[in-house]
Short mmCIF file of C-alpha atoms and ligand atoms in Angstrom, two decimals:
data_model
loop_
_atom_site.label_atom_id
_atom_site.label_comp_id
_atom_site.label_asym_id
_atom_site.label_seq_id
_atom_site.Cartn_x
_atom_site.Cartn_y
_atom_site.Cartn_z
CA MET A 14 55.14 10.76 -32.89
CA ASN A 15 54.47 7.85 -30.54
CA LYS A 16 57.28 5.38 -29.88
CA ARG A 17 56.99 2.47 -32.30
CA ILE A 18 56.07 -0.85 -30.70
CA ILE A 19 56.43 -4.43 -31.94
CA VAL A 20 54.51 -7.02 -29.93
CA GLY A 21 55.13 -10.74 -30.44
CA ASN A 22 52.19 -12.92 -29.43
CA TRP A 23 53.49 -16.44 -28.88
CA LYS A 24 49.97 -17.74 -28.13
CA MET A 25 50.15 -21.30 -26.67
CA ASN A 26 53.72 -21.92 -27.92
CA PRO A 27 56.36 -23.34 -27.60
CA ALA A 28 55.58 -26.57 -25.74
CA SER A 29 58.63 -26.56 -23.44
CA PHE A 30 60.51 -23.93 -21.48
CA LYS A 31 63.72 -25.12 -23.15
CA ASP A 32 62.36 -24.15 -26.56
CA ALA A 33 60.89 -20.91 -25.22
CA GLU A 34 64.25 -20.00 -23.75
CA LYS A 35 66.08 -20.72 -27.01
CA LEU A 36 63.63 -18.63 -29.01
CA PHE A 37 63.84 -15.78 -26.52
CA VAL A 38 67.64 -15.83 -26.35
CA ASP A 39 67.93 -15.91 -30.16
CA ILE A 40 65.64 -12.88 -30.41
CA ALA A 41 67.37 -11.04 -27.57
CA LYS A 42 70.83 -11.60 -29.11
CA SER A 43 69.80 -10.20 -32.47
CA ILE A 44 68.24 -6.99 -31.22
CA LEU A 45 70.93 -5.72 -28.87
CA TYR A 46 71.38 -2.64 -31.06
CA ILE A 47 67.80 -1.34 -30.86
CA LYS A 48 67.25 2.15 -29.51
CA LYS A 49 63.98 3.52 -30.84
CA THR A 50 61.62 0.57 -30.93
CA GLU A 51 59.77 -0.88 -27.97
CA VAL A 52 59.87 -4.67 -28.23
CA VAL A 53 57.32 -6.71 -26.30
CA ILE A 54 57.04 -10.47 -26.13
CA CYS A 55 53.89 -12.13 -24.83
CA PRO A 56 54.79 -15.71 -23.92
CA PRO A 57 52.48 -18.14 -22.10
CA PHE A 58 52.08 -17.18 -18.40
CA LEU A 59 54.20 -20.12 -17.28
CA TYR A 60 57.37 -18.83 -18.92
CA LEU A 61 57.13 -15.15 -18.02
CA ASP A 62 58.99 -15.20 -14.76
CA ARG A 63 61.97 -17.22 -15.96
CA LEU A 64 62.34 -15.45 -19.30
CA LYS A 65 62.33 -12.07 -17.59
CA LYS A 66 65.79 -12.69 -16.19
CA ILE A 67 67.33 -13.04 -19.66
CA SER A 68 67.00 -9.61 -21.30
CA ARG A 69 66.47 -6.03 -20.21
CA LYS A 70 65.79 -4.82 -23.75
CA ILE A 71 62.60 -6.79 -24.15
CA PHE A 72 59.40 -5.93 -22.31
CA PHE A 73 56.89 -8.56 -21.33
CA GLY A 74 53.24 -8.87 -22.06
CA ALA A 75 50.66 -11.39 -20.93
CA GLN A 76 48.03 -12.79 -23.28
CA ASP A 77 45.11 -12.28 -20.88
CA ALA A 78 44.33 -11.36 -17.27
CA SER A 79 41.49 -11.71 -14.81
CA TYR A 80 39.32 -8.71 -13.97
CA GLU A 81 39.61 -9.58 -10.28
CA ASP A 82 42.54 -8.54 -8.08
CA SER A 83 42.64 -11.73 -5.98
CA GLY A 84 40.42 -14.40 -4.45
CA ALA A 85 38.56 -17.59 -5.25
CA PHE A 86 38.87 -17.59 -9.06
CA THR A 87 40.27 -20.97 -10.02
CA GLY A 88 42.58 -20.92 -13.01
CA GLU A 89 42.77 -17.13 -13.25
CA ILE A 90 45.84 -14.89 -13.09
CA SER A 91 45.36 -11.41 -11.65
CA PRO A 92 46.74 -8.18 -13.11
CA LEU A 93 48.50 -7.54 -9.82
CA MET A 94 50.33 -10.89 -10.04
CA LEU A 95 51.42 -9.99 -13.54
CA PHE A 96 52.58 -6.54 -12.49
CA ASN A 97 54.52 -8.03 -9.58
CA ALA A 98 56.15 -10.50 -11.98
CA GLY A 99 57.50 -7.59 -14.06
CA VAL A 100 54.92 -7.66 -16.83
CA LYS A 101 54.22 -4.32 -18.56
CA TYR A 102 51.56 -5.07 -21.19
CA VAL A 103 48.52 -7.35 -21.44
CA ILE A 104 46.75 -8.38 -24.63
CA LEU A 105 43.02 -8.15 -23.97
CA GLY A 106 40.05 -9.09 -26.13
CA HIS A 107 42.07 -11.10 -28.64
CA SER A 108 39.77 -12.74 -31.20
CA GLU A 109 40.99 -16.18 -30.09
CA ARG A 110 39.61 -15.39 -26.62
CA ARG A 111 36.45 -13.81 -27.95
CA VAL A 112 35.54 -17.11 -29.66
CA LEU A 113 35.72 -18.68 -26.19
CA GLY A 114 32.97 -16.32 -25.04
CA GLU A 115 34.77 -13.12 -24.05
CA ASN A 116 32.70 -10.05 -24.92
CA ASN A 117 33.19 -6.27 -24.82
CA VAL A 118 31.78 -5.97 -21.29
CA LEU A 119 34.24 -8.51 -19.94
CA VAL A 120 37.12 -6.93 -21.85
CA ASN A 121 36.14 -3.55 -20.37
CA LYS A 122 36.33 -4.98 -16.84
CA LYS A 123 39.71 -6.51 -17.61
CA ILE A 124 41.06 -3.23 -19.02
CA LYS A 125 40.01 -1.39 -15.86
CA ALA A 126 41.55 -4.04 -13.60
CA CYS A 127 44.82 -3.98 -15.57
CA LEU A 128 45.03 -0.19 -15.46
CA ARG A 129 44.36 -0.32 -11.70
CA ALA A 130 47.31 -2.67 -11.32
CA GLY A 131 49.64 -0.48 -13.39
CA LEU A 132 49.59 -2.60 -16.56
CA ARG A 133 49.19 -1.34 -20.12
CA PRO A 134 46.37 -3.02 -22.02
CA ILE A 135 46.74 -3.89 -25.69
CA VAL A 136 43.09 -3.91 -26.68
CA CYS A 137 42.29 -6.00 -29.76
CA VAL A 138 39.49 -4.99 -32.10
CA GLY A 139 38.59 -6.21 -35.57
CA GLU A 140 35.89 -7.69 -37.71
CA ASP A 141 35.58 -11.30 -38.84
CA THR A 142 34.42 -10.40 -42.35
CA ARG A 143 34.07 -7.33 -44.54
CA ASP A 144 30.57 -6.75 -45.86
CA GLU A 145 29.70 -4.62 -48.88
CA ASN A 146 27.81 -2.12 -46.73
CA HIS A 147 30.89 -1.41 -44.61
CA GLY A 148 29.13 -2.57 -41.44
CA TYR A 149 32.54 -3.57 -40.10
CA PHE A 150 33.30 0.07 -39.29
CA ASN A 151 30.36 0.12 -36.94
CA LEU A 152 31.43 -3.16 -35.37
CA VAL A 153 34.89 -1.75 -34.59
CA LYS A 154 33.27 1.47 -33.28
CA VAL A 155 31.07 -0.52 -30.89
CA GLN A 156 34.05 -2.63 -29.79
CA LEU A 157 35.99 0.55 -28.96
CA GLU A 158 33.11 2.30 -27.25
CA GLU A 159 32.16 -0.68 -25.12
CA THR A 160 35.65 -1.87 -24.20
CA LEU A 161 36.86 1.65 -23.37
CA ALA A 162 33.70 2.78 -21.56
CA GLY A 163 34.39 4.60 -18.31
CA ILE A 164 38.20 4.77 -18.75
CA SER A 165 39.46 8.08 -17.50
CA ARG A 166 41.26 10.43 -19.85
CA ASN A 167 44.39 10.55 -17.74
CA LEU A 168 44.94 6.80 -18.19
CA ILE A 169 44.20 6.63 -21.87
CA SER A 170 47.84 7.05 -22.96
CA LYS A 171 48.57 3.67 -21.33
CA ILE A 172 46.37 1.93 -23.88
CA VAL A 173 47.44 0.42 -27.18
CA VAL A 174 44.70 -0.45 -29.67
CA ALA A 175 45.48 -3.40 -31.95
CA TYR A 176 43.46 -3.56 -35.15
CA GLU A 177 43.35 -7.24 -36.04
CA PRO A 178 40.96 -8.14 -38.84
CA ILE A 179 40.11 -11.75 -38.03
CA TRP A 180 40.01 -12.66 -41.73
CA ALA A 181 43.73 -11.88 -41.95
CA ILE A 182 44.93 -13.71 -38.81
CA SER A 183 47.00 -16.83 -39.51
CA SER A 184 44.75 -19.13 -37.45
CA THR A 185 41.67 -18.24 -39.55
CA VAL A 186 40.76 -20.96 -42.06
CA SER A 187 40.75 -19.54 -45.63
CA ARG A 188 42.32 -16.31 -44.44
CA HIS A 189 43.63 -13.69 -46.82
CA ASP A 190 46.09 -10.83 -46.51
CA ALA A 191 45.00 -7.35 -45.58
CA THR A 192 46.57 -4.46 -47.46
CA SER A 193 48.29 -1.45 -45.96
CA ALA A 194 45.47 0.67 -47.45
CA GLU A 195 42.91 -1.32 -45.46
CA SER A 196 45.00 -0.85 -42.34
CA LEU A 197 45.35 2.88 -43.02
CA GLU A 198 41.64 3.38 -43.55
CA MET A 199 40.79 1.59 -40.30
CA ALA A 200 43.58 3.32 -38.35
CA ILE A 201 42.19 6.71 -39.39
CA PHE A 202 38.70 5.59 -38.40
CA ILE A 203 39.90 4.29 -35.01
CA ARG A 204 41.86 7.51 -34.40
CA LYS A 205 38.69 9.53 -35.06
CA ILE A 206 36.59 7.44 -32.66
CA LEU A 207 39.26 7.78 -29.99
CA SER A 208 39.63 11.53 -30.39
CA ASP A 209 35.83 12.02 -30.35
CA LYS A 210 35.75 10.08 -27.11
CA PHE A 211 38.87 11.28 -25.33
CA GLY A 212 39.84 14.57 -26.98
CA PRO A 213 43.44 15.57 -27.77
CA GLU A 214 44.80 13.09 -25.20
CA ALA A 215 43.78 10.31 -27.63
CA LYS A 216 46.80 11.16 -29.82
CA LYS A 217 48.92 9.34 -27.23
CA ILE A 218 47.11 6.04 -27.81
CA ARG A 219 49.18 3.85 -30.07
CA ILE A 220 47.35 1.99 -32.82
CA ILE A 221 49.03 -1.14 -34.12
CA TYR A 222 48.20 -3.70 -36.82
CA GLY A 223 48.10 -7.48 -36.54
CA GLY A 224 47.10 -10.17 -39.02
CA SER A 225 49.79 -12.52 -40.33
CA VAL A 226 52.37 -9.74 -40.41
CA ASN A 227 55.77 -11.01 -41.47
CA GLU A 228 59.21 -9.79 -42.42
CA LYS A 229 58.08 -9.28 -46.02
CA ASP A 230 55.13 -6.95 -45.43
CA ALA A 231 56.15 -5.26 -42.16
CA LEU A 232 57.75 -2.32 -43.97
CA GLU A 233 54.64 -1.69 -46.04
CA PHE A 234 52.33 -1.74 -42.98
CA LEU A 235 54.65 0.48 -40.95
CA LYS A 236 55.17 2.98 -43.78
CA ASN A 237 51.71 3.11 -45.29
CA GLY A 238 49.35 1.40 -42.85
CA GLY A 239 48.89 4.40 -40.55
CA VAL A 240 50.02 2.48 -37.47
CA ASP A 241 52.55 2.92 -34.66
CA GLY A 242 53.54 -0.72 -34.60
CA LEU A 243 52.75 -4.34 -35.33
CA LEU A 244 51.49 -7.42 -33.53
CA PRO A 245 52.89 -10.51 -35.23
CA GLY A 246 51.75 -13.91 -33.96
CA ARG A 247 53.19 -16.72 -36.06
CA ALA A 248 56.19 -14.68 -37.22
CA SER A 249 57.17 -14.00 -33.61
CA LEU A 250 57.85 -17.74 -33.16
CA ASP A 251 60.69 -17.52 -35.66
CA ALA A 252 63.60 -15.59 -34.16
CA LYS A 253 65.00 -14.54 -37.56
CA LYS A 254 61.66 -13.31 -38.89
CA PHE A 255 60.76 -11.49 -35.69
CA ALA A 256 64.21 -9.87 -35.47
CA GLU A 257 63.87 -8.76 -39.10
CA ILE A 258 60.51 -7.11 -38.35
CA ILE A 259 62.12 -5.26 -35.45
CA LYS A 260 65.04 -4.23 -37.67
CA ILE A 261 62.59 -2.77 -40.17
CA ALA A 262 60.77 -0.83 -37.43
CA GLU A 263 64.06 0.44 -36.07
CA SER A 264 65.18 1.60 -39.54
CA LEU A 265 62.24 3.98 -40.01
C1 LIG B 304 47.76 -12.45 -33.38
O1 LIG B 304 48.01 -13.37 -32.67
O2 LIG B 304 47.26 -11.47 -32.87
C2 LIG B 304 48.09 -12.51 -34.80
C3 LIG B 304 47.90 -11.45 -35.54
O3 LIG B 304 48.61 -13.68 -35.25
P1 LIG B 304 49.23 -13.97 -36.71
O4 LIG B 304 50.30 -12.95 -36.94
O5 LIG B 304 49.75 -15.35 -36.60
O6 LIG B 304 48.11 -13.81 -37.69
#
């Protein structure tokens, strides 16, 4: 079995380093006991470097990266800079970036650049609605095929796929909860696409679930959702809730 992973996506929060530090320290203090679970926090770029000095138990992730290594790209942060700052993971293709114009081709370039730099991409896929004809399966298939095009088999174990149905994410207006059965069905589907594409090596790709996960439903998703981990957004901004999710993952 793959090592379980819990990834907290802080998005564009909190507004000050002081608050970020408090949140981080509170989380770090409450998970000193963990042994089995990989805990990743993805704070805003600005806080990464300073937070890194606080805990050795927690790994860092960025919320995006450029597909270029260096050069005249105003406002961008390169994968190499992230790697050199001690970052291990990078969330790529998050739906909140896709609404800003990011598409599968761009995400594919970013994945390749991150792998080149030694980072581990957390590739987000997921549909915005579920239609009666189950067209959302095809949408996820296309997202996987296009974002993972041309990635060599020997690097595939570095990738984490996050299934994040947009209709379940906390920032979606009139959102609703996904069930563990919906997660399971999609995780099986994703696993099949990955093994068709990459062969037995695909077993090493971790599939995680994200979409308003909290301390109340984390157990259900981890036990019955067919996933190797979770990607909480809002719940990762509450040290108690996030620590509880990690405790649940660690208990399994
Ligand atoms: C996310 O940011 O990927 C996410 C799933 O957020 P939330 O848990 O707030 O829905």
